Amino acid sequence: MTVGFMDKKKKKKKIILVIFILLILVLSLFIFYIGDTNNSATMTHTNGELIWPTYKHDFSRTGNLNLKEYEITDGLSMSTVSSNAPESINQEFFETGDNPSPIFVDVDNDGDDEVISYYKNVVYDKKAHTRPFRDFVMLIDYKENPTMLEKLEFGEVPFRRKWIFIPGGEVHTSFAAGDIDNDNDIEIVFGSDDNYLYALDGNDGKLEWKFKAEDKIRSSPAIGDIDSDGIQEIVFGSDDGYLYVLDGTNGKLKWKFKAGDKIQSSPTLFIDRGVQVTFGSDDKHIYVLDGYGKKICDFKAEGIIKSSPLIYNDNIVFSDVDGIIYYLSKSCKLNDKFKTGGNILGSGTIFKDQVIFAADDGMLYLTDPKGINELINVFSPSISTPVNIADNFIFLSTTDGELISVNDTGIYTHFKNNQSIDFSCSPSIGVIQKVLSYSCFYVQVDNYKNYAGIFVNSFMYLL
C-alpha cells in the first residue's frame, strides 16, 4: 500500500509539473502577444518576403537602409527628362505635388536592386484636346552593356527600361512590393486617378489583378497579414472616403471602413493586441482600426491630415497640413502637440531616436514626446518625407530643385536643377552594384512649362 501511495504521489507531482510547464508556455505566448510594441508590424510571407511593404520602405519610414559604414563616391548615373514638346503643341500646367516616390526592389533576385518608378506626360495639346504621350509605370534595370535601342532611352549609361505598364490615369501614390499571392515572385502594387488599385507581376509588368474604388486613389498602399489568416492584405484609402482592405491573392474586397472625407494619408500597420491599422483623413481625424475593420478609437486634429502616421515609443505620431505635430497614445489620447513655423505635406521619419519632419518654412524639426528638440535650417522649403540613412544622414528634396543630405557637419547637395521654379520629388534609396544609390521621379515648372523626369544616381559606396 505504501508503494502504491508513493506511485500516486509521483504521478500527481508529474501532472502538476506538466500543468505548470503548460501554464508557463501559455503565459509566455500571451505576454509576447500583448507586449510586442515594435514601431511597426514586421510581416513576412510564408513563401516570400515583403520587400517594400509601404511608402518609404517600412512603417517607420526609414527609407530602406541600415548602413554602418560608407563613403562618398562618384558612381552610377542615369537621368532623363520628358516633355520638350514640339512648337506646334501648346502646353498647360499639370499638378506637380504628390508625385510618387520610386522604390528599389531586387525583383529578379540577382543581387542588384531594380527601380520601379512612374513616368509622367506633362504635355497637353489644347487644340486637339488630348495628351499626345501616355503616362506609364516602368522597371529600370542595371545592364552593363545595353543595346543601341536601350541606349536611346537613357543614353550612354548602364541601365535599361525592362518593362512598362500603362495605367488608365495619373499615378500619385507610391509603390509597395512583396509576394502577395504565395507564388514566390514579387508583385508591385499602386493606385491611380482612374480609381483603380493595380497589382503587377514584378518580373514582366503584366497585370495580375485590379480593383476599382469609387474615386481617385492617392493613398499609398500597405501590405501585411492584418487578420492572421496567412494571406497578405492590401490596405489603402481613396478620395471616396473609404479605407479598403483587399485579399492580396486575387484583389477581392475583404472589408472597407468609411471615414468622413478623402483618405490620402497612407495607412500604417502596427502590432498591439493583434495587427492594427492607423491612418488620417481630410475630415481632420486619425483613425485606429483592428484587423477586421472595427474602429478602436479616433482623434480630431486641428487641420486636414495627409501625412502617414508612424509608431514611435508607443506614440502615434503625425502632422496636419497646417504644421502641427501630434503625439497620441495608441488609444488616441493626446499626449502633446507642437506648432511649427510652416506647413507640412510630407510624413515623419525616425532619426536618432527622434521623429523628424520637413516643413515649407525651410526647417527640419526634430521632435520627441517632450517637444521640439532641434531645428535645422536647410534654407529652402521642402514638401518631402525625409529618408534616414544609418542614423547619420537625413536625405530629402527641396522645392527649389535640390536633393540634399544633412548631418552634424553640414548640408550637402547631391542634385541641383538650376532651372526649376517648382520642384516636387521624394527620394528613395537602394543598392545597385554595391553602390548606394538614390532615385527620384519629379515634376518641375520651368519658364511656365512643365517637365517630368526620373533619375538614378549614386553617392555612397558600401564598404
GROMACS .gro file of N, CA and C in nm, residues 44-107:
model
  192
   44THR      N    1   0.621   3.888  -4.259
   44THR     CA    2   0.684   3.817  -4.369
   44THR      C    3   0.589   3.715  -4.424
   45HIS      N    4   0.615   3.675  -4.544
   45HIS     CA    5   0.529   3.583  -4.616
   45HIS      C    6   0.584   3.442  -4.604
   46THR      N    7   0.499   3.342  -4.605
   46THR     CA    8   0.545   3.205  -4.595
   46THR      C    9   0.632   3.167  -4.715
   47ASN      N   10   0.604   3.222  -4.830
   47ASN     CA   11   0.681   3.189  -4.949
   47ASN      C   12   0.769   3.302  -4.998
   48GLY      N   13   0.768   3.414  -4.931
   48GLY     CA   14   0.849   3.525  -4.978
   48GLY      C   15   0.844   3.641  -4.881
   49GLU      N   16   0.936   3.732  -4.895
   49GLU     CA   17   0.947   3.844  -4.805
   49GLU      C   18   0.872   3.965  -4.860
   50LEU      N   19   0.816   4.044  -4.769
   50LEU     CA   20   0.757   4.171  -4.810
   50LEU      C   21   0.871   4.271  -4.826
   51ILE      N   22   0.920   4.282  -4.947
   51ILE     CA   23   1.042   4.357  -4.974
   51ILE      C   24   1.024   4.505  -4.942
   52TRP      N   25   0.913   4.560  -4.983
   52TRP     CA   26   0.888   4.704  -4.965
   52TRP      C   27   0.738   4.720  -4.937
   53PRO      N   28   0.696   4.693  -4.812
   53PRO     CA   29   0.553   4.681  -4.786
   53PRO      C   30   0.474   4.811  -4.778
   54THR      N   31   0.542   4.925  -4.785
   54THR     CA   32   0.469   5.051  -4.770
   54THR      C   33   0.554   5.168  -4.818
   55TYR      N   34   0.493   5.284  -4.815
   55TYR     CA   35   0.559   5.409  -4.851
   55TYR      C   36   0.687   5.427  -4.770
   56LYS      N   37   0.797   5.460  -4.839
   56LYS     CA   38   0.929   5.480  -4.778
   56LYS      C   39   0.982   5.352  -4.714
   57HIS      N   40   0.949   5.239  -4.774
   57HIS     CA   41   1.008   5.109  -4.743
   57HIS      C   42   0.947   5.038  -4.625
   58ASP      N   43   0.930   5.104  -4.509
   58ASP     CA   44   0.879   5.034  -4.391
   58ASP      C   45   0.792   5.129  -4.311
   59PHE      N   46   0.730   5.076  -4.206
   59PHE     CA   47   0.631   5.156  -4.134
   59PHE      C   48   0.693   5.255  -4.036
   60SER      N   49   0.826   5.256  -4.028
   60SER     CA   50   0.896   5.363  -3.957
   60SER      C   51   0.948   5.468  -4.053
   61ARG      N   52   0.921   5.450  -4.185
   61ARG     CA   53   0.960   5.544  -4.292
   61ARG      C   54   1.111   5.566  -4.293
   62THR      N   55   1.189   5.459  -4.272
   62THR     CA   56   1.334   5.476  -4.264
   62THR      C   57   1.400   5.489  -4.400
   63GLY      N   58   1.330   5.449  -4.507
   63GLY     CA   59   1.384   5.471  -4.640
   63GLY      C   60   1.459   5.354  -4.699
   64ASN      N   61   1.482   5.246  -4.621
   64ASN     CA   62   1.534   5.120  -4.677
   64ASN      C   63   1.657   5.068  -4.609
   65LEU      N   64   1.752   5.152  -4.569
   65LEU     CA   65   1.883   5.100  -4.532
   65LEU      C   66   1.918   5.120  -4.386
   66ASN      N   67   2.004   5.031  -4.338
   66ASN     CA   68   2.060   5.044  -4.204
   66ASN      C   69   2.211   5.028  -4.215
   67LEU      N   70   2.274   5.121  -4.284
   67LEU     CA   71   2.417   5.113  -4.310
   67LEU      C   72   2.498   5.156  -4.188
   68LYS      N   73   2.613   5.095  -4.174
   68LYS     CA   74   2.702   5.132  -4.064
   68LYS      C   75   2.827   5.204  -4.114
   69GLU      N   76   2.874   5.168  -4.232
   69GLU     CA   77   2.994   5.230  -4.285
   69GLU      C   78   2.974   5.259  -4.434
   70TYR      N   79   3.019   5.374  -4.476
   70TYR     CA   80   3.007   5.411  -4.616
   70TYR      C   81   3.098   5.530  -4.642
   71GLU      N   82   3.118   5.563  -4.767
   71GLU     CA   83   3.195   5.681  -4.801
   71GLU      C   84   3.134   5.745  -4.926
   72ILE      N   85   3.151   5.875  -4.937
   72ILE     CA   86   3.103   5.947  -5.053
   72ILE      C   87   3.186   5.905  -5.175
   73THR      N   88   3.120   5.884  -5.288
   73THR     CA   89   3.190   5.842  -5.407
   73THR      C   90   3.112   5.882  -5.531
   74ASP      N   91   3.182   5.891  -5.643
   74ASP     CA   92   3.114   5.901  -5.772
   74ASP      C   93   3.079   5.760  -5.817
   75GLY      N   94   2.979   5.748  -5.901
   75GLY     CA   95   2.940   5.614  -5.946
   75GLY      C   96   2.839   5.620  -6.058
   76LEU      N   97   2.738   5.537  -6.046
   76LEU     CA   98   2.638   5.526  -6.150
   76LEU      C   99   2.555   5.653  -6.162
   77SER      N  100   2.508   5.678  -6.282
   77SER     CA  101   2.422   5.795  -6.302
   77SER      C  102   2.335   5.774  -6.424
   78MET      N  103   2.207   5.800  -6.408
   78MET     CA  104   2.114   5.791  -6.519
   78MET      C  105   2.005   5.894  -6.497
   79SER      N  106   1.972   5.969  -6.600
   79SER     CA  107   1.861   6.064  -6.587
   79SER      C  108   1.797   6.084  -6.723
   80THR      N  109   1.672   6.123  -6.719
   80THR     CA  110   1.601   6.154  -6.842
   80THR      C  111   1.493   6.256  -6.811
   81VAL      N  112   1.463   6.340  -6.907
   81VAL     CA  113   1.362   6.443  -6.892
   81VAL      C  114   1.267   6.435  -7.011
   82SER      N  115   1.138   6.446  -6.984
   82SER     CA  116   1.039   6.440  -7.092
   82SER      C  117   0.971   6.575  -7.110
   83SER      N  118   0.900   6.586  -7.219
   83SER     CA  119   0.806   6.694  -7.245
   83SER      C  120   0.867   6.819  -7.304
   84ASN      N  121   0.977   6.808  -7.378
   84ASN     CA  122   1.018   6.917  -7.465
   84ASN      C  123   0.929   6.909  -7.590
   85ALA      N  124   0.813   6.966  -7.581
   85ALA     CA  125   0.710   6.948  -7.683
   85ALA      C  126   0.743   7.025  -7.810
   86PRO      N  127   0.697   6.974  -7.925
   86PRO     CA  128   0.712   7.049  -8.050
   86PRO      C  129   0.646   7.186  -8.039
   87GLU      N  130   0.694   7.281  -8.121
   87GLU     CA  131   0.642   7.417  -8.116
   87GLU      C  132   0.490   7.421  -8.144
   88SER      N  133   0.443   7.326  -8.224
   88SER     CA  134   0.301   7.328  -8.261
   88SER      C  135   0.209   7.286  -8.148
   89ILE      N  136   0.267   7.229  -8.041
   89ILE     CA  137   0.184   7.179  -7.931
   89ILE      C  138   0.186   7.281  -7.818
   90ASN      N  139   0.069   7.329  -7.783
   90ASN     CA  140   0.057   7.418  -7.668
   90ASN      C  141   0.056   7.335  -7.540
   91GLN      N  142   0.107   7.396  -7.432
   91GLN     CA  143   0.112   7.324  -7.306
   91GLN      C  144   0.027   7.396  -7.203
   92GLU      N  145  -0.021   7.319  -7.108
   92GLU     CA  146  -0.087   7.378  -6.993
   92GLU      C  147  -0.034   7.308  -6.868
   93PHE      N  148  -0.053   7.372  -6.754
   93PHE     CA  149   0.005   7.319  -6.631
   93PHE      C  150  -0.067   7.194  -6.585
   94PHE      N  151   0.012   7.104  -6.531
   94PHE     CA  152  -0.041   6.987  -6.463
   94PHE      C  153   0.003   6.992  -6.318
   95GLU      N  154  -0.067   6.918  -6.236
   95GLU     CA  155  -0.038   6.916  -6.093
   95GLU      C  156   0.103   6.864  -6.068
   96THR      N  157   0.180   6.932  -5.981
   96THR     CA  158   0.317   6.892  -5.956
   96THR      C  159   0.335   6.825  -5.821
   97GLY      N  160   0.243   6.840  -5.729
   97GLY     CA  161   0.257   6.782  -5.596
   97GLY      C  162   0.219   6.635  -5.593
   98ASP      N  163   0.246   6.571  -5.479
   98ASP     CA  164   0.207   6.432  -5.455
   98ASP      C  165   0.261   6.337  -5.561
   99ASN      N  166   0.384   6.358  -5.603
   99ASN     CA  167   0.442   6.270  -5.704
   99ASN      C  168   0.491   6.142  -5.638
  100PRO      N  169   0.475   6.028  -5.706
  100PRO     CA  170   0.510   5.900  -5.644
  100PRO      C  171   0.660   5.886  -5.622
  101SER      N  172   0.695   5.828  -5.510
  101SER     CA  173   0.834   5.801  -5.479
  101SER      C  174   0.872   5.666  -5.539
  102PRO      N  175   0.984   5.660  -5.616
  102PRO     CA  176   1.027   5.530  -5.670
  102PRO      C  177   1.064   5.434  -5.557
  103ILE      N  178   1.076   5.306  -5.589
  103ILE     CA  179   1.123   5.208  -5.492
  103ILE      C  180   1.235   5.125  -5.553
  104PHE      N  181   1.321   5.072  -5.466
  104PHE     CA  182   1.429   4.983  -5.505
  104PHE      C  183   1.394   4.841  -5.460
  105VAL      N  184   1.383   4.749  -5.554
  105VAL     CA  185   1.345   4.611  -5.523
  105VAL      C  186   1.426   4.517  -5.611
  106ASP      N  187   1.484   4.414  -5.551
  106ASP     CA  188   1.554   4.313  -5.629
  106ASP      C  189   1.451   4.213  -5.680
  107VAL      N  190   1.385   4.248  -5.788
  107VAL     CA  191   1.274   4.169  -5.841
  107VAL      C  192   1.320   4.033  -5.892
   0.00000   0.00000   0.00000
